[in-house]
Coordinates of C-alpha atoms and ligand atoms in Angstrom, one line a residue:
X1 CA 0.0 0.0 0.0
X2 CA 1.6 3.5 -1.0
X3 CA 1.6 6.5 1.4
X4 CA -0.6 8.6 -1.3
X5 CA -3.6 5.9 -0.4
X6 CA -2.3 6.1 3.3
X7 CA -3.2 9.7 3.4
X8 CA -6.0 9.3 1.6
X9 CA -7.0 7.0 4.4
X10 CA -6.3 9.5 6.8
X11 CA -8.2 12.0 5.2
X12 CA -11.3 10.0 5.3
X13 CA -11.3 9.7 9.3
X14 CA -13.8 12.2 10.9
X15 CA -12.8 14.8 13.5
X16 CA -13.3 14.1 17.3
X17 CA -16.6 16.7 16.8
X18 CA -17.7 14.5 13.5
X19 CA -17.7 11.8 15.6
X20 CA -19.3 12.8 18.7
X21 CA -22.2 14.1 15.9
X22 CA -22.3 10.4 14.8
X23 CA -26.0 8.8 15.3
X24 CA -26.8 7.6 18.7
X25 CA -23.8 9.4 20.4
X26 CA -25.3 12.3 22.1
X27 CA -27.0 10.2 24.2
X28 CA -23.9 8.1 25.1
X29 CA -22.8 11.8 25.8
X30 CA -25.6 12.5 28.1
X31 CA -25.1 9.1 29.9
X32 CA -21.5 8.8 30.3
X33 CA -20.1 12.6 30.4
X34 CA -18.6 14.2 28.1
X35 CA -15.3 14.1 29.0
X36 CA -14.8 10.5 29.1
X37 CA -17.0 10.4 26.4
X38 CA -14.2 12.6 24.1
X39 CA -11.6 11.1 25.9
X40 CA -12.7 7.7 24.4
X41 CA -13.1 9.0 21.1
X42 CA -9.9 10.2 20.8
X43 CA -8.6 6.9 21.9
X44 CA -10.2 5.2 18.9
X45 CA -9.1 7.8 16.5
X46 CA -5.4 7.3 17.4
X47 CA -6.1 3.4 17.5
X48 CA -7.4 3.8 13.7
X49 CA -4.3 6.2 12.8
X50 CA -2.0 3.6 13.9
X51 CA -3.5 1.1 12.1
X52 CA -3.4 2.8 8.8
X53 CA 0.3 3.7 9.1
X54 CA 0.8 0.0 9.7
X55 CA -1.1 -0.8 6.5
X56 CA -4.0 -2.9 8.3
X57 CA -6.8 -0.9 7.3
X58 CA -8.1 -0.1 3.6
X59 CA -11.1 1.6 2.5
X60 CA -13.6 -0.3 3.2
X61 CA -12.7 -1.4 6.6
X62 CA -12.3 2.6 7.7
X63 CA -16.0 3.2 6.7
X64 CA -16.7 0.1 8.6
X65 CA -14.6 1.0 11.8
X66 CA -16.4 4.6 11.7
X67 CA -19.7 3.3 11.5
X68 CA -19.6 1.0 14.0
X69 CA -17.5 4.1 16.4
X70 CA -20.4 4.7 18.7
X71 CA -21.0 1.2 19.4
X72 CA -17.4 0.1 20.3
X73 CA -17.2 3.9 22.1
X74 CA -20.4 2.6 24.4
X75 CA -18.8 -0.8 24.9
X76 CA -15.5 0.6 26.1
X77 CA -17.1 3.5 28.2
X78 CA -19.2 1.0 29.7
X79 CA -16.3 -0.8 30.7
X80 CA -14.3 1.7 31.7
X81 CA -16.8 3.2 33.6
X82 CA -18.5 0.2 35.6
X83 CA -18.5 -0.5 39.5
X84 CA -15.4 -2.1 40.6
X85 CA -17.4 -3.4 43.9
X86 CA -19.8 -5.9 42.7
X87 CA -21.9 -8.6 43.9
X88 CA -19.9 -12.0 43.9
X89 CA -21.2 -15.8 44.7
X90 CA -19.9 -16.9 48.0
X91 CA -19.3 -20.5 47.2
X92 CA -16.5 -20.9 49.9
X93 CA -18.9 -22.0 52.7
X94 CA -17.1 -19.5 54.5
X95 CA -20.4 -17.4 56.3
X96 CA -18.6 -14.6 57.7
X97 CA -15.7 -14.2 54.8
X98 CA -13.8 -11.3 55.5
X99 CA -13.0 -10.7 52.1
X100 CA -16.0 -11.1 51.1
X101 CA -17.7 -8.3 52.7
X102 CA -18.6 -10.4 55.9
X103 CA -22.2 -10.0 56.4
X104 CA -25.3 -9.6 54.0
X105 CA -28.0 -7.7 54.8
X106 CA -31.2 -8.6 55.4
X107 CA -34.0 -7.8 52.3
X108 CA -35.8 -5.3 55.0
X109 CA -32.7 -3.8 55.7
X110 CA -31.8 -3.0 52.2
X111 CA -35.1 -1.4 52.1
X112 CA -34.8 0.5 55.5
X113 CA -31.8 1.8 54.2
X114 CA -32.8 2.8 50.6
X115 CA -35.8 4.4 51.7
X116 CA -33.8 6.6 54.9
X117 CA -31.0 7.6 52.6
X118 CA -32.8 9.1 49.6
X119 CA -34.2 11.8 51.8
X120 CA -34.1 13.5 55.1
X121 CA -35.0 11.3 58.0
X122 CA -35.3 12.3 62.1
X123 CA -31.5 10.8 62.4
X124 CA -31.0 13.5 65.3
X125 CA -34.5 15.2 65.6
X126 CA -36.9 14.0 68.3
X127 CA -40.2 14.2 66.4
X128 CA -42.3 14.7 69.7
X129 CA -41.0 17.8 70.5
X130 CA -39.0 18.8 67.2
X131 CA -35.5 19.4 69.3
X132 CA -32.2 18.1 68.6
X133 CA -31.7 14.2 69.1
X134 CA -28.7 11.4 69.8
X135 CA -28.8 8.9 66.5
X136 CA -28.0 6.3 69.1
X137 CA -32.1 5.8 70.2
X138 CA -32.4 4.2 67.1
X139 CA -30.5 1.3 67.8
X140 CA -30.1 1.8 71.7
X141 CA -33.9 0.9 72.1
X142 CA -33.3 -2.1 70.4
X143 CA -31.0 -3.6 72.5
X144 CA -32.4 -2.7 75.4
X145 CA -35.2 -5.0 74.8
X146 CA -33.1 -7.7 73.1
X147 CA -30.7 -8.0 76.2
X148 CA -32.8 -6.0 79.0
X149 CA -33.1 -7.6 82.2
X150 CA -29.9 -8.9 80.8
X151 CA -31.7 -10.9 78.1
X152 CA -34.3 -12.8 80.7
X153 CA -37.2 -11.7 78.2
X154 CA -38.2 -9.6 75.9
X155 CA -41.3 -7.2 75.9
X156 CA -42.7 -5.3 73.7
X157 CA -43.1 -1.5 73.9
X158 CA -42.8 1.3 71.1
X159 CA -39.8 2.5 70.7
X160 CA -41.2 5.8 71.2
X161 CA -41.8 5.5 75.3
X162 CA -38.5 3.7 75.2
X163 CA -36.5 6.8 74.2
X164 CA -36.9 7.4 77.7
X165 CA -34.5 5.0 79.2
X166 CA -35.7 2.4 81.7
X167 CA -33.3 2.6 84.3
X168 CA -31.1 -0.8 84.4
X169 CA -31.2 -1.5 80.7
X170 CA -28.0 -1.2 79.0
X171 CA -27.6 1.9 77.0
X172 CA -25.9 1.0 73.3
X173 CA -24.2 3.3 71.2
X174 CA -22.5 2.7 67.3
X175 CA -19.1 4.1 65.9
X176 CA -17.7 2.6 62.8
X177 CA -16.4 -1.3 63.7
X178 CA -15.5 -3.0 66.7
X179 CA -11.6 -2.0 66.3
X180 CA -13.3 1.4 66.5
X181 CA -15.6 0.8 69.6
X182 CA -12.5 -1.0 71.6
X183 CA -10.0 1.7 71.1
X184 CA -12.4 4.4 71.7
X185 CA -13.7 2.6 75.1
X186 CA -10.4 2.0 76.6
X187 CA -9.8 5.8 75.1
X188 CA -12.4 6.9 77.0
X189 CA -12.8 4.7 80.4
X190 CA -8.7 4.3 80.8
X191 CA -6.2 7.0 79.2
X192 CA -3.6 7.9 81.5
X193 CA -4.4 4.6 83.6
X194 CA -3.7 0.9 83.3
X195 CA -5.9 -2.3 81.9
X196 CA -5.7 -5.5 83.1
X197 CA -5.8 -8.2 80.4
X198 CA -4.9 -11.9 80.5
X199 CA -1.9 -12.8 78.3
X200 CA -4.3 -15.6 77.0
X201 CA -6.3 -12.8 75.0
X202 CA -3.8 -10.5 74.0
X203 CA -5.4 -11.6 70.6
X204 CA -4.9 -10.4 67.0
X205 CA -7.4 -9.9 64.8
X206 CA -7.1 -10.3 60.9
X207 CA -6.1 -6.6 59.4
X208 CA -3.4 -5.5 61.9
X209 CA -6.1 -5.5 65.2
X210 CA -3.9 -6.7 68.1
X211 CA -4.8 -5.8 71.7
X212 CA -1.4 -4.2 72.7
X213 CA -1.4 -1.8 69.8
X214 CA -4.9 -0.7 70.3
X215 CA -4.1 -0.5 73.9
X216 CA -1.3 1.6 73.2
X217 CA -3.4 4.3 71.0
X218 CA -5.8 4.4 73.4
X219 CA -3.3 6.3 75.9
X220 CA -4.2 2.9 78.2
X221 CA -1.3 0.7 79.2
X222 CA -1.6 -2.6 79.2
X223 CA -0.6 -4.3 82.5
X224 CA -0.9 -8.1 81.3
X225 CA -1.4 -10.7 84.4
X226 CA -0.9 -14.8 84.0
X227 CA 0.1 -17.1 81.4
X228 CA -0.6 -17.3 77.7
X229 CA -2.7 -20.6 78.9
X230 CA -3.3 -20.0 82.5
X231 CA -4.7 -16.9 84.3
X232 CA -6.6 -16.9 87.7
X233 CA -8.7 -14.6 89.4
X234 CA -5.8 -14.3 91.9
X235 CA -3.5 -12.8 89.2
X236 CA -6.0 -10.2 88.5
X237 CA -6.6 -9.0 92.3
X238 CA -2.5 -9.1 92.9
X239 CA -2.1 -6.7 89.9
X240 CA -4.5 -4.1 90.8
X241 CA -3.5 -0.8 92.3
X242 CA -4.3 2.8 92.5
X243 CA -3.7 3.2 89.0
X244 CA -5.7 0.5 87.4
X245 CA -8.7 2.0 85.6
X246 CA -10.1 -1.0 83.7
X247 CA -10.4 -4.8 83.9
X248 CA -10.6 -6.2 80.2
X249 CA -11.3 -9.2 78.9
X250 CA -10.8 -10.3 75.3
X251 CA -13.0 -12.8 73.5
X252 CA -10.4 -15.6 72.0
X253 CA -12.8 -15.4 68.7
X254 CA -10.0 -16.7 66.1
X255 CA -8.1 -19.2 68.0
X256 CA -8.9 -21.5 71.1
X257 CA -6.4 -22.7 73.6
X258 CA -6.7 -26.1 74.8
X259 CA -5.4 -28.6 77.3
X260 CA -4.0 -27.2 80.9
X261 CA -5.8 -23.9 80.6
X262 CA -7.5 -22.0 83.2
X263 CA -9.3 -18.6 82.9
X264 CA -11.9 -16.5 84.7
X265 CA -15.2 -16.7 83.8
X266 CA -17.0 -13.4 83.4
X267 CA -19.3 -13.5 86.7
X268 CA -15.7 -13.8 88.6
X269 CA -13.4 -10.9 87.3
X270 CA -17.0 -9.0 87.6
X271 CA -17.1 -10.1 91.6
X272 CA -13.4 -8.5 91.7
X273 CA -14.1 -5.6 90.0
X274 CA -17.0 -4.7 91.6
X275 CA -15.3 -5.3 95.1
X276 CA -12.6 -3.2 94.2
X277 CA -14.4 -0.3 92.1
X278 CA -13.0 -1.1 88.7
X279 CA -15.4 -1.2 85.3
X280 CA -15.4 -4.5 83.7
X281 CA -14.8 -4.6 79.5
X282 CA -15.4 -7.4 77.9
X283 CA -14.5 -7.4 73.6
X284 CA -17.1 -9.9 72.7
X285 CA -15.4 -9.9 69.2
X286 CA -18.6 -11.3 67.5
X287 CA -21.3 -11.0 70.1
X288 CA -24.4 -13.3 69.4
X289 CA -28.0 -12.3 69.9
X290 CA -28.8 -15.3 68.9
X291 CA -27.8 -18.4 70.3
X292 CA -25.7 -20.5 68.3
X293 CA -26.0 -23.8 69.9
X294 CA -29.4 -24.4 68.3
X295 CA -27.1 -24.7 64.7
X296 CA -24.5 -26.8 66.5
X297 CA -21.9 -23.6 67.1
X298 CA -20.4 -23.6 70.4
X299 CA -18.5 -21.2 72.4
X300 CA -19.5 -18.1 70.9
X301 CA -21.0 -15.9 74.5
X302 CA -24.3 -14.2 73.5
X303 CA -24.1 -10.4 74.6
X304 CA -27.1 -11.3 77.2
X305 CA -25.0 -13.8 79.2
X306 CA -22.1 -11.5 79.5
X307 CA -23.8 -8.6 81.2
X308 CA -26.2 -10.8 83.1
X309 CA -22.8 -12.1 84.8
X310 CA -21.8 -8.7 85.4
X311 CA -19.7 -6.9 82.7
X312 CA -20.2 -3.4 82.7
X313 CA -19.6 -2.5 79.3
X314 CA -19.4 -4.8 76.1
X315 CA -18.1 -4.2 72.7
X316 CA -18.8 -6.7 69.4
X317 CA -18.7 -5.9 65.8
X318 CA -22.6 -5.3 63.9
X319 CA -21.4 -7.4 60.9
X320 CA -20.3 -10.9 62.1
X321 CA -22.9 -13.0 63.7
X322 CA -25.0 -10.1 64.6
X323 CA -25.7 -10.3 61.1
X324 CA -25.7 -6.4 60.4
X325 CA -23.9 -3.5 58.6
X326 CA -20.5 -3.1 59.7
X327 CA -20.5 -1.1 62.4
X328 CA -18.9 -1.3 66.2
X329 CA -21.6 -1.6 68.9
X330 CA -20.7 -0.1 72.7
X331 CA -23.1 -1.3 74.9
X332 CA -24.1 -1.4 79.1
X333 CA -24.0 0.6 81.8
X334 CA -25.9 4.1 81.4
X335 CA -23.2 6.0 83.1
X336 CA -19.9 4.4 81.8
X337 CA -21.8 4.6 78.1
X338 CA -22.2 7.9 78.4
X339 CA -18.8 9.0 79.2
X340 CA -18.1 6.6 76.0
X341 CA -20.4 9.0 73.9
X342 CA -18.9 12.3 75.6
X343 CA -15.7 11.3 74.7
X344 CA -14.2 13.6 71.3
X345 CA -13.2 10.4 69.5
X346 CA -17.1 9.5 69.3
X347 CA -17.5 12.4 67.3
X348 CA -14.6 10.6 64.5
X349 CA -15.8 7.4 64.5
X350 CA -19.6 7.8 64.5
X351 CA -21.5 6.2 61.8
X352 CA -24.4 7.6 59.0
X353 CA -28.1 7.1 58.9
X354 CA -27.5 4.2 56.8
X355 CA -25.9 1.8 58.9
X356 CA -28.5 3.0 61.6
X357 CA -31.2 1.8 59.5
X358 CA -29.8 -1.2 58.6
X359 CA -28.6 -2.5 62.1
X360 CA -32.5 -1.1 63.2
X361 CA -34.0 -3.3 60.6
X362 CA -32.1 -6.3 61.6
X363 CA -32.3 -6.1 65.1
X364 CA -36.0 -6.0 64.5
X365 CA -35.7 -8.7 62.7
X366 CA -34.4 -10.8 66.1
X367 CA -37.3 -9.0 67.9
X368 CA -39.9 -10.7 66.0
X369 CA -37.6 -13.8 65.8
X370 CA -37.4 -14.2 62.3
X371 CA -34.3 -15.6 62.3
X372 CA -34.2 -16.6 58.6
X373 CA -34.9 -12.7 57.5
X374 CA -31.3 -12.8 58.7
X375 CA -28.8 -14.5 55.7
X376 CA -26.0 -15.2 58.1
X377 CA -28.4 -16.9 60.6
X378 CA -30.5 -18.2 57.6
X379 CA -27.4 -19.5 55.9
X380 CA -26.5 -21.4 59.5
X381 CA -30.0 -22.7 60.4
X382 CA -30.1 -24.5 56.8
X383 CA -30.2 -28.0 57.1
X384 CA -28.0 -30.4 55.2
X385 CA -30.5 -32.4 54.0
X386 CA -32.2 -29.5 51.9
X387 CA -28.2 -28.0 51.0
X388 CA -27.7 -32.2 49.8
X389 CA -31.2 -31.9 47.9
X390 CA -29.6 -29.0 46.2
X391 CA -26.0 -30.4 45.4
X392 CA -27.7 -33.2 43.9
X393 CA -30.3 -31.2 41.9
X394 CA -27.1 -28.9 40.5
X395 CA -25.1 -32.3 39.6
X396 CA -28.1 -33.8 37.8
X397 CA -28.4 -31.0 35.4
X398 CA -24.6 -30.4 35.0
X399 CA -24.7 -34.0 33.4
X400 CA -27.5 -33.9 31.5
X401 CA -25.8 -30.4 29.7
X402 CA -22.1 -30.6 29.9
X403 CA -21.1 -34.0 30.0
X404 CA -17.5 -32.9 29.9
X405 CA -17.4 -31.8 33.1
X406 CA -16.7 -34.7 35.6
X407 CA -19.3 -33.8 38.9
X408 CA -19.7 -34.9 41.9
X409 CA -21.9 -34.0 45.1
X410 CA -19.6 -34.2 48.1
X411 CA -20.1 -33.7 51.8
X412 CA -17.8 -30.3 53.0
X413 CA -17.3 -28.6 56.2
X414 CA -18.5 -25.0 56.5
X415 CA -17.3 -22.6 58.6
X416 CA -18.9 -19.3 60.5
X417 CA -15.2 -17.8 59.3
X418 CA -15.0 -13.3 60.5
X419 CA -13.2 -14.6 63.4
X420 CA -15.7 -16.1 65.1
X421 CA -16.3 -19.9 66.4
X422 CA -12.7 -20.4 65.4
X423 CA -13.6 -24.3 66.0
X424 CA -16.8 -25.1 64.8
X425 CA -17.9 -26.7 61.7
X426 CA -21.1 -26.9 59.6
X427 CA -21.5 -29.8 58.1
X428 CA -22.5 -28.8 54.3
X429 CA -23.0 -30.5 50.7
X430 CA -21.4 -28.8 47.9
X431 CA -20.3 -30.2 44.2
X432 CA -16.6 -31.0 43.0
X433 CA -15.8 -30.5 39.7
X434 CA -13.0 -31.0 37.5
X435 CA -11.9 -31.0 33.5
X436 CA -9.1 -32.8 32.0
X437 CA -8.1 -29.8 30.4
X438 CA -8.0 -27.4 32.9
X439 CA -6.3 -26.7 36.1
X440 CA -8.6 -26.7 39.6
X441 CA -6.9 -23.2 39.4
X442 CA -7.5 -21.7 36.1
X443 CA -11.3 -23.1 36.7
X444 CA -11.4 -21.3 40.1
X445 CA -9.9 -18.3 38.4
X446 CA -12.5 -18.3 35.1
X447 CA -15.5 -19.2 37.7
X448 CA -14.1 -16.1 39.6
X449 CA -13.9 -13.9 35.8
X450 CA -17.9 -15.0 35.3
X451 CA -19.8 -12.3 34.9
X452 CA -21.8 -12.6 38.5
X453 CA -18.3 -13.4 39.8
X454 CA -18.3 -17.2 41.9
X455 CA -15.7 -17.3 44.3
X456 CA -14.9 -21.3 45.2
X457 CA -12.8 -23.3 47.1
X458 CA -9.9 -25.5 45.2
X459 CA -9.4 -29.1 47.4
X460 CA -7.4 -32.4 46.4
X461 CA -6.9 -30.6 42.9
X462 CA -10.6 -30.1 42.7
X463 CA -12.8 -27.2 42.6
X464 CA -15.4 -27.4 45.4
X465 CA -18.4 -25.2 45.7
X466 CA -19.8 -25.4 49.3
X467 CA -23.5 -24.3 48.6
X468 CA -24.2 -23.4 52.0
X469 CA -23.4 -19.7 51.4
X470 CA -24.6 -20.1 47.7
X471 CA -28.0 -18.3 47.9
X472 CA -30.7 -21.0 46.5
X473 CA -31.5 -18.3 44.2
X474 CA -28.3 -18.0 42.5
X475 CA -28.0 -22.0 41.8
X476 CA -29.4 -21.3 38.3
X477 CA -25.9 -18.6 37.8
X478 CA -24.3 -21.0 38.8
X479 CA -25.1 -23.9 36.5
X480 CA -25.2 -21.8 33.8
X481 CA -21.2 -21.0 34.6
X482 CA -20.6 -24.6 34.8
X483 CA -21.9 -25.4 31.5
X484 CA -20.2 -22.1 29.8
X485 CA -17.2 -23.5 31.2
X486 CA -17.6 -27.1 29.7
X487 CA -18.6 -25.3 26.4
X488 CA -15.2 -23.0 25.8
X489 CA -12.9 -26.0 26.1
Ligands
PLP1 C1 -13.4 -9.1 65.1 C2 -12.9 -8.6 66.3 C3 -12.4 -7.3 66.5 C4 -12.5 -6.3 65.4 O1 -13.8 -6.1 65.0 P1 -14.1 -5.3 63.7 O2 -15.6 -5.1 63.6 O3 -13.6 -6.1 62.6 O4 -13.4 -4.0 63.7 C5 -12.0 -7.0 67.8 N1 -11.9 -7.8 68.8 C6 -12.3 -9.1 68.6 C7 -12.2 -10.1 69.8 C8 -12.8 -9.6 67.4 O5 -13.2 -10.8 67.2

């Protein structure tokens, strides 16, 4: 091809402006900005320069690369300019996966939240009397009734006579995670002062949490008392002096220690502390509303049992088995709660409307004991008989319509997972696949590239998908990956 037809060729591209007045893309304009919009025009342009200076276009094939601009300009805007946080399949039968995004939300919460956020809502305003309000009644009603008289029953009263606070419920207030409401406690309850904590919970927490550190921000220091497997009351009692402010006691919620181990149970260190004066803290880590031993998880405290026996103030995270938004919940004693909330870190680490809507909705949702509205609970409470039903449903139809792909229903082990129940297992059903052609890797990592991404567990050189966390509803997705799979090789 000579460089007179080249420059004829170059000739016959439009200008950005040409292009942009091109059928159908003003309203790509409108949709995607116009900047990006140019921006991605330009692109294509240069793309189409190059190409003709290597020889790779001729007439034809320019007309047909400028007529078909706007659609290959909406393809690459769209790509360019989609979510980068988007729903996956949890097919790990991990419940609480970090990673993952921990908890799902409840349908009602979604709503709660979607219907609070588009407008204004009474966040801080007491509607009775129109003044200025604390966001924390929201949420602090709730618990009262889930855990008041220390969880002995609940009753039901509106929320709006609970606003005024029935003296000897716990008072709860929200900041952003449970990191959050344990540095800001021991902030508030213990600068300048020393915490007692057994070296047997000086734990650490996925993402850099580790008691000392946290200790050490909070202007607390950490006076640490036993053994890593052994600590009695006794150590406590010897250790505390005029400049102890706080007991503390740390939930071991990713590990357990076992064998010779000894270790005060909460109704003891809160006999000691209320002989000598001292708060009692408790990090519940999780910290269960609901309790777990129905589903066969034990070991996890529920928040009730903890201040029944005493602890003055508790702190657990709204997104592991509470089965919330992320958020750190503060709750207990009125007075101690308080000096939480007056503290100027409260004010840093608060949360917004949203996440007060969403824990509100799903605390209701324990309220009127509807477990299942719950996913992580729901997800729990399934039974393996009805998770099997479904394994062998899924491997039915994945051999009647890719008989390539070998399939197997096999039993699995869930796990709660979010640092919680570090030792308990769910038994589960899931299916195993496998292609001669393919790596359990590169099928984990084309599952993962699907278009409702499925994120799955790779085992003995299989790929296992645990369908415990697999919502029923995306089963369907999920076979239809399979089977695309089978199909490209
Ligand atoms: C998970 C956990 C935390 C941290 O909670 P986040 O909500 O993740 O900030 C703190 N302490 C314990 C014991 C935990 O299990």
């Amino acid at each position: 091809m000579g460089s007179v037809e080249k420059s004829e060729l170059f000739r016959r591209l439009p200008s950005v402006d040409e292009l942009l007045r091109q059928e159908g893309m003003p309203a790509i304009v409108a949709h995607q900005g116009h900047a990006a919009t140019v921006a991605t025009a330009r692109a294509l342009l240069d793309e189409w320069r190059e190409r003709i200076a290597h020889g790779e276009l001729t007439v034809e094939k320019v007309a047909a690369v400028v007529e078909a601009a706007p659609a290959e300009i909406e393809r690459r805007l769209k790509a360019a300019m989609g979510y980068s946080l988007r729903p996956v399949i949890n097919a790990t039968g991990v419940i609480l996966h970090t990673n993952l995004g921990r908890a799902p939300l409840s349908d009602e919460a979604l709503r709660h939240v979607a219907e609070v956020a588009r407008g204004y809502s009474n966040v801080e305003m007491d509607l009775e009397d129109g003044e200025r309000g604390e966001r924390d009644v929201h949420v602090s009603w709730l618990f009262a009734r889930l855990l008041g008289e220390a969880g002995a029953g609940v009753s039901v009263e509106s929320h709006i006579s609970q606003k005024k606070r029935d003296v000897g419920q716990p008072t709860t207030i929200v900041v952003n995670n449970n990191a959050a409401a344990v540095l800001l406690t021991l902030n508030a309850l213990a600068e300048g002062g020393e915490v007692i904590v057994s070296r047997g919970e000086l734990v650490e927490i996925g993402g850099s949490f580790r008691i000392p550190d946290v200790m050490a921000k909070s202007g607390a220091v950490l006076r640490e008392v036993g053994t890593t497997n052994r600590t009695r009351i006794s150590d406590y009692e010897q250790a505390i002096h005029e400049k102890t402010k706080l007991l503390l006691r740390v939930h071991r919620s990713n590990f357990e220690i076992t064998g010779f181990t000894e270790q005060p149970s909460p109704a003891e260190l809160s006999a000691l502390a209320r002989k000598r004066g001292i708060p009692l803290m408790e990090d519940l880590g999780s910290g269960d509303l609901f309790d777990l031993h129905t589903v066969g998880v034990h070991g996890e405290p529920t928040i009730a049992a903890s201040l029944r026996a005493g602890v003055d103030v508790v702190t657990f995270s709204g997104d592991k088995l509470l089965g919330g938004p992320q958020a750190g919940l503060i709750t207990g004693d009125h007075e101690l709660v308080a000096k939480v909330r007056k503290n100027p870190l409260f004010r840093a680490l608060r949360v917004d409307k949203m996440f007060y809507a969403a824990l509100e909705a799903t605390l209701l949702a324990y309220l009127r004991e509807d477990y299942d509205a719950i996913p992580v609970l729901r997800m729990m409470r399934l039974t393996e008989e009805r998770i099997s039903e479904r394994a062998e449903h899924m491997v039915r139809q994945v051999q009647a319509s890719a008989a390539k792909l070998s399939v197997e229903a096999v039993k699995t082990q869930a796990v709660v997972g979010g640092g919680s129940a570090p030792g308990a297992r769910l038994p589960s059903r899931g299916i195993a696949i496998s292609l001669p052609e393919l790596s359990a890797d590169e099928i984990a990592r084309r599952l993962r590239s699907w278009e409702t991404p499925i994120v799955a567990r790779v085992e003995d050189g299989r790929v296992l998908l645990d369908l415990r966390t697999v919502e029923p509803e995306h089963d369907e997705v999920v076979l239809r990956a399979l089977e695309q799979l089978a199909a490209s090789n």
